[in-house]
Amino acid sequence: MDGLDLIKTFREVAFRRSFSRAAISLGMSKATVSRYVAELETRSGVRLLNRSTRSLSLTDAGQVLLDRSTELVTMAENTLNDLQGHGAHPRGRLRMSAPNGLIAGWMSDVIAEFIKLYPDVYVSLVFTNGEVDLIGEGIDIHLTGGRIDDMNLIVRRLVKFDMVVCASPAYWAQRGIPQVPEDMARHDVLSYSAMPTTHLPFETGGKQHEVPVHSRMEANDAVALIELALRGVGAVYVPEPLAQSHLERGALVPVLREYMPRDHDHWLYAAYSQRRHNSAAMRAMLDFLEQSKELLGEPPTLPPASAVSQTTCALSRAQGVARATASASRTDKPPRQSR
């Protein structure tokens, strides 16, 4: 084993704060990862990690090595990537980061198709809703649905997407289907913290406006909100690709489509460092993501408004029967009203 392999293994353990998770990411056994780190500590003559049964942390020496090894590992990977880039076939490891919810829906299809198409590329995905240090964490490509203003990064627009307001059929049956944007003011909204939590944007007669809404809760993960919406907790205003599978099978019903802002700027962006050379694998992934619009296909076929209304009426009638039955079976007396 060479020193670079030892350092790269140590860095993976340091970033993940776990030998087990580092082993999975590196495709190695936990015992091998532990042996590599122990060998690096023996060669350096210092302890690099504080280990306990419940936690793992860096020593002062370990932090110094982590900080100073970044340039070394980056240079080595860039050199290897350059050599691989001369080949026509993408190969090697490609490390990507993305928000937690981004793997849902169509993105799963995109990644799956890429892996099938390029079997010699090993894709390592890191999911986080926080800020990412691409150089420090060795990230080749960072995907995000928000704008990136870091001048040290190259940003590439990939796929444009729409937003959608939706909820479960049971929720609409109980609370009523909004006919105009202003009707959303009487609904419970599960808010995505990346967007305003008290107002939702709409467009009426070609003019954009915002409607104040009642937010029951917020989260920084749109998929978590979608899961709650599926359980009838409230309505969500989320990127449509994340909810597409639920929309297609009718588990979520969209509303107010004709009022969604048309002059919007919702894009999936890819960011990568100017200091990281474009390997064949990296270029292939960027091109594949940019062409992934074809994988999205046409918007999902959704039930017409009449079908939604029929479902709503049926659910409402069922709820009415249940209330009447419960009322008829009661034996307690209503409270006496004061005069």
GROMACS .gro file of C-alpha atoms in nm, residues 43-298:
model
  256
   43ARG     CA    1   0.444   0.572   0.977
   44SER     CA    2   0.374   0.924   1.106
   45GLY     CA    3   0.449   0.833   1.467
   46VAL     CA    4   0.140   1.014   1.603
   47ARG     CA    5  -0.220   0.927   1.679
   48LEU     CA    6  -0.455   1.075   1.422
   49LEU     CA    7  -0.795   0.972   1.558
   50ASN     CA    8  -0.955   0.955   1.899
   51ARG     CA    9  -1.161   0.636   1.910
   52SER     CA   10  -1.430   0.527   2.152
   53THR     CA   11  -1.721   0.284   2.134
   54ARG     CA   12  -1.961   0.567   2.052
   55SER     CA   13  -1.765   0.837   1.874
   56LEU     CA   14  -1.465   0.914   1.658
   57SER     CA   15  -1.286   1.249   1.639
   58LEU     CA   16  -0.967   1.399   1.503
   59THR     CA   17  -0.663   1.466   1.717
   60ASP     CA   18  -0.473   1.790   1.660
   61ALA     CA   19  -0.228   1.600   1.441
   62GLY     CA   20  -0.515   1.442   1.252
   63GLN     CA   21  -0.666   1.784   1.181
   64VAL     CA   22  -0.331   1.909   1.051
   65LEU     CA   23  -0.301   1.611   0.817
   66LEU     CA   24  -0.660   1.652   0.697
   67ASP     CA   25  -0.605   2.020   0.617
   68ARG     CA   26  -0.266   1.984   0.453
   69SER     CA   27  -0.343   1.671   0.255
   70THR     CA   28  -0.622   1.837   0.057
   71GLU     CA   29  -0.388   1.987  -0.202
   72LEU     CA   30  -0.189   1.666  -0.229
   73VAL     CA   31  -0.492   1.444  -0.287
   74THR     CA   32  -0.649   1.694  -0.527
   75MET     CA   33  -0.330   1.713  -0.733
   76ALA     CA   34  -0.300   1.335  -0.746
   77GLU     CA   35  -0.665   1.289  -0.845
   78ASN     CA   36  -0.642   1.562  -1.108
   79THR     CA   37  -0.335   1.396  -1.259
   80LEU     CA   38  -0.511   1.059  -1.267
   81ASN     CA   39  -0.823   1.222  -1.412
   82ASP     CA   40  -0.614   1.385  -1.685
   83LEU     CA   41  -0.469   1.048  -1.777
   84GLN     CA   42  -0.815   0.890  -1.777
   85GLY     CA   43  -0.946   1.184  -1.976
   86HIS     CA   44  -0.722   1.086  -2.267
   87GLY     CA   45  -0.921   0.767  -2.296
   88ALA     CA   46  -1.249   0.761  -2.483
   89HIS     CA   47  -1.421   0.549  -2.218
   90PRO     CA   48  -1.519   0.710  -1.884
   91ARG     CA   49  -1.391   0.519  -1.583
   92GLY     CA   50  -1.290   0.571  -1.222
   93ARG     CA   51  -1.460   0.719  -0.919
   94LEU     CA   52  -1.700   1.012  -0.947
   95ARG     CA   53  -1.795   1.179  -0.618
   96MET     CA   54  -2.117   1.386  -0.621
   97SER     CA   55  -2.320   1.572  -0.360
   98ALA     CA   56  -2.684   1.677  -0.364
   99PRO     CA   57  -2.968   1.780  -0.131
  100ASN     CA   58  -3.139   1.491   0.047
  101GLY     CA   59  -3.458   1.498  -0.157
  102LEU     CA   60  -3.294   1.519  -0.499
  103ILE     CA   61  -3.256   1.143  -0.545
  104ALA     CA   62  -3.634   1.101  -0.540
  105GLY     CA   63  -3.837   1.060  -0.857
  106TRP     CA   64  -3.671   1.112  -1.192
  107MET     CA   65  -3.320   1.164  -1.053
  108SER     CA   66  -3.316   0.800  -0.943
  109ASP     CA   67  -3.389   0.705  -1.306
  110VAL     CA   68  -3.111   0.931  -1.433
  111ILE     CA   69  -2.847   0.791  -1.197
  112ALA     CA   70  -2.959   0.435  -1.264
  113GLU     CA   71  -2.935   0.482  -1.641
  114PHE     CA   72  -2.590   0.642  -1.610
  115ILE     CA   73  -2.459   0.351  -1.403
  116LYS     CA   74  -2.590   0.104  -1.660
  117LEU     CA   75  -2.439   0.302  -1.947
  118TYR     CA   76  -2.096   0.347  -1.783
  119PRO     CA   77  -2.021   0.033  -1.581
  120ASP     CA   78  -1.658   0.136  -1.525
  121VAL     CA   79  -1.757   0.452  -1.337
  122TYR     CA   80  -1.803   0.420  -0.960
  123VAL     CA   81  -2.049   0.686  -0.841
  124SER     CA   82  -2.026   0.804  -0.480
  125LEU     CA   83  -2.325   1.013  -0.371
  126VAL     CA   84  -2.320   1.237  -0.064
  127PHE     CA   85  -2.653   1.383   0.049
  128THR     CA   86  -2.665   1.699   0.257
  129ASN     CA   87  -2.882   2.007   0.294
  130GLY     CA   88  -2.592   2.213   0.426
  131GLU     CA   89  -2.308   2.396   0.254
  132VAL     CA   90  -2.053   2.183   0.074
  133ASP     CA   91  -1.677   2.244   0.046
  134LEU     CA   92  -1.612   2.088  -0.292
  135ILE     CA   93  -1.232   2.100  -0.267
  136GLY     CA   94  -1.206   2.004   0.099
  137GLU     CA   95  -1.450   1.715   0.068
  138GLY     CA   96  -1.327   1.595  -0.269
  139ILE     CA   97  -1.659   1.656  -0.448
  140ASP     CA   98  -1.647   1.646  -0.828
  141ILE     CA   99  -2.003   1.768  -0.895
  142HIS     CA  100  -2.255   1.933  -0.663
  143LEU     CA  101  -2.620   1.934  -0.768
  144THR     CA  102  -2.865   2.189  -0.634
  145GLY     CA  103  -3.197   2.349  -0.715
  146GLY     CA  104  -3.084   2.690  -0.593
  147ARG     CA  105  -2.857   2.953  -0.739
  148ILE     CA  106  -2.484   2.936  -0.664
  149ASP     CA  107  -2.297   3.264  -0.628
  150ASP     CA  108  -1.950   3.129  -0.547
  151MET     CA  109  -1.719   3.283  -0.808
  152ASN     CA  110  -1.467   3.000  -0.755
  153LEU     CA  111  -1.711   2.746  -0.897
  154ILE     CA  112  -1.825   2.675  -1.251
  155VAL     CA  113  -2.205   2.652  -1.261
  156ARG     CA  114  -2.392   2.471  -1.536
  157ARG     CA  115  -2.769   2.484  -1.585
  158LEU     CA  116  -2.904   2.137  -1.648
  159VAL     CA  117  -3.280   2.089  -1.639
  160LYS     CA  118  -3.568   2.332  -1.593
  161PHE     CA  119  -3.849   2.217  -1.367
  162ASP     CA  120  -4.190   2.336  -1.252
  163MET     CA  121  -4.335   2.378  -0.906
  164VAL     CA  122  -4.664   2.218  -0.805
  165VAL     CA  123  -4.925   2.259  -0.530
  166CYS     CA  124  -5.063   1.923  -0.427
  167ALA     CA  125  -5.212   1.723  -0.141
  168SER     CA  126  -5.369   1.383  -0.085
  169PRO     CA  127  -5.724   1.314  -0.210
  170ALA     CA  128  -5.834   1.269   0.153
  171TYR     CA  129  -5.704   1.613   0.247
  172TRP     CA  130  -5.881   1.785  -0.045
  173ALA     CA  131  -6.199   1.594   0.039
  174GLN     CA  132  -6.189   1.717   0.396
  175ARG     CA  133  -6.081   2.075   0.335
  176GLY     CA  134  -6.213   2.148  -0.015
  177ILE     CA  135  -6.030   2.196  -0.343
  178PRO     CA  136  -5.903   2.554  -0.396
  179GLN     CA  137  -6.040   2.715  -0.711
  180VAL     CA  138  -5.829   3.033  -0.704
  181PRO     CA  139  -5.493   3.105  -0.535
  182GLU     CA  140  -5.658   3.309  -0.259
  183ASP     CA  141  -5.834   2.992  -0.143
  184MET     CA  142  -5.498   2.861  -0.021
  185ALA     CA  143  -5.520   3.105   0.270
  186ARG     CA  144  -5.762   2.869   0.446
  187HIS     CA  145  -5.544   2.560   0.399
  188ASP     CA  146  -5.264   2.409   0.604
  189VAL     CA  147  -4.939   2.436   0.411
  190LEU     CA  148  -4.628   2.230   0.471
  191SER     CA  149  -4.352   2.473   0.383
  192TYR     CA  150  -4.020   2.411   0.217
  193SER     CA  151  -3.772   2.623   0.411
  194ALA     CA  152  -3.581   2.708   0.091
  195MET     CA  153  -3.887   2.918  -0.008
  196PRO     CA  154  -4.089   3.183   0.180
  197THR     CA  155  -4.286   3.015   0.458
  198THR     CA  156  -4.576   3.262   0.478
  199HIS     CA  157  -4.647   3.336   0.110
  200LEU     CA  158  -4.679   3.130  -0.207
  201PRO     CA  159  -4.618   3.274  -0.557
  202PHE     CA  160  -4.890   3.251  -0.822
  203GLU     CA  161  -4.981   3.419  -1.151
  204THR     CA  162  -5.327   3.554  -1.237
  205GLY     CA  163  -5.404   3.727  -1.565
  206GLY     CA  164  -5.037   3.740  -1.653
  207LYS     CA  165  -4.949   3.918  -1.328
  208GLN     CA  166  -4.748   3.752  -1.056
  209HIS     CA  167  -4.856   3.788  -0.697
  210GLU     CA  168  -4.811   3.618  -0.361
  211VAL     CA  169  -5.081   3.469  -0.142
  212PRO     CA  170  -5.038   3.464   0.237
  213VAL     CA  171  -5.083   3.112   0.373
  214HIS     CA  172  -5.097   2.935   0.706
  215SER     CA  173  -4.785   2.724   0.750
  216ARG     CA  174  -4.829   2.427   0.981
  217MET     CA  175  -4.461   2.334   0.972
  218GLU     CA  176  -4.149   2.367   0.760
  219ALA     CA  177  -3.855   2.144   0.669
  220ASN     CA  178  -3.541   2.174   0.461
  221ASP     CA  179  -3.617   1.845   0.285
  222ALA     CA  180  -3.899   1.856   0.030
  223VAL     CA  181  -3.930   1.477   0.026
  224ALA     CA  182  -4.009   1.477   0.398
  225LEU     CA  183  -4.289   1.726   0.333
  226ILE     CA  184  -4.421   1.512   0.051
  227GLU     CA  185  -4.432   1.211   0.283
  228LEU     CA  186  -4.642   1.412   0.529
  229ALA     CA  187  -4.868   1.536   0.251
  230LEU     CA  188  -4.929   1.173   0.151
  231ARG     CA  189  -5.060   1.121   0.504
  232GLY     CA  190  -5.312   1.403   0.470
  233VAL     CA  191  -5.141   1.653   0.699
  234GLY     CA  192  -5.151   1.944   0.454
  235ALA     CA  193  -5.071   2.079   0.108
  236VAL     CA  194  -4.721   2.124  -0.031
  237TYR     CA  195  -4.564   2.358  -0.287
  238VAL     CA  196  -4.264   2.161  -0.412
  239PRO     CA  197  -4.058   2.088  -0.726
  240GLU     CA  198  -4.277   1.869  -0.946
  241PRO     CA  199  -4.009   1.608  -1.029
  242LEU     CA  200  -3.987   1.516  -0.660
  243ALA     CA  201  -4.360   1.444  -0.642
  244GLN     CA  202  -4.404   1.307  -0.994
  245SER     CA  203  -4.438   0.938  -0.903
  246HIS     CA  204  -4.708   1.018  -0.645
  247LEU     CA  205  -4.890   1.244  -0.892
  248GLU     CA  206  -4.890   0.975  -1.157
  249ARG     CA  207  -5.054   0.717  -0.933
  250GLY     CA  208  -5.303   0.966  -0.784
  251ALA     CA  209  -5.166   0.956  -0.429
  252LEU     CA  210  -5.120   1.332  -0.458
  253VAL     CA  211  -5.358   1.556  -0.654
  254PRO     CA  212  -5.234   1.886  -0.804
  255VAL     CA  213  -5.441   2.204  -0.796
  256LEU     CA  214  -5.421   2.556  -0.938
  257ARG     CA  215  -5.201   2.451  -1.230
  258GLU     CA  216  -5.331   2.737  -1.445
  259TYR     CA  217  -5.213   2.982  -1.179
  260MET     CA  218  -4.855   2.861  -1.142
  261PRO     CA  219  -4.598   3.127  -1.241
  262ARG     CA  220  -4.487   3.077  -1.600
  263ASP     CA  221  -4.204   3.326  -1.598
  264HIS     CA  222  -4.014   3.129  -1.337
  265ASP     CA  223  -3.649   3.036  -1.312
  266HIS     CA  224  -3.636   2.698  -1.143
  267TRP     CA  225  -3.337   2.501  -1.263
  268LEU     CA  226  -3.129   2.207  -1.154
  269TYR     CA  227  -2.770   2.332  -1.144
  270ALA     CA  228  -2.440   2.146  -1.142
  271ALA     CA  229  -2.141   2.313  -0.979
  272TYR     CA  230  -1.780   2.204  -0.992
  273SER     CA  231  -1.450   2.359  -0.896
  274GLN     CA  232  -1.229   2.534  -1.147
  275ARG     CA  233  -0.937   2.363  -0.977
  276ARG     CA  234  -1.064   2.011  -1.053
  277HIS     CA  235  -0.986   1.889  -1.404
  278ASN     CA  236  -1.270   1.741  -1.603
  279SER     CA  237  -1.221   1.366  -1.620
  280ALA     CA  238  -1.398   1.162  -1.884
  281ALA     CA  239  -1.635   1.036  -1.614
  282MET     CA  240  -1.712   1.388  -1.497
  283ARG     CA  241  -1.775   1.516  -1.849
  284ALA     CA  242  -1.996   1.217  -1.922
  285MET     CA  243  -2.206   1.276  -1.611
  286LEU     CA  244  -2.249   1.648  -1.682
  287ASP     CA  245  -2.357   1.579  -2.039
  288PHE     CA  246  -2.586   1.299  -1.928
  289LEU     CA  247  -2.754   1.519  -1.668
  290GLU     CA  248  -2.803   1.798  -1.920
  291GLN     CA  249  -2.969   1.556  -2.160
  292SER     CA  250  -3.180   1.397  -1.886
  293LYS     CA  251  -3.481   1.606  -1.988
  294GLU     CA  252  -3.555   1.324  -2.231
  295LEU     CA  253  -3.578   1.085  -1.935
  296LEU     CA  254  -3.837   1.307  -1.772
  297GLY     CA  255  -4.077   1.258  -2.062
  298GLU     CA  256  -4.405   1.441  -2.079
   0.00000   0.00000   0.00000
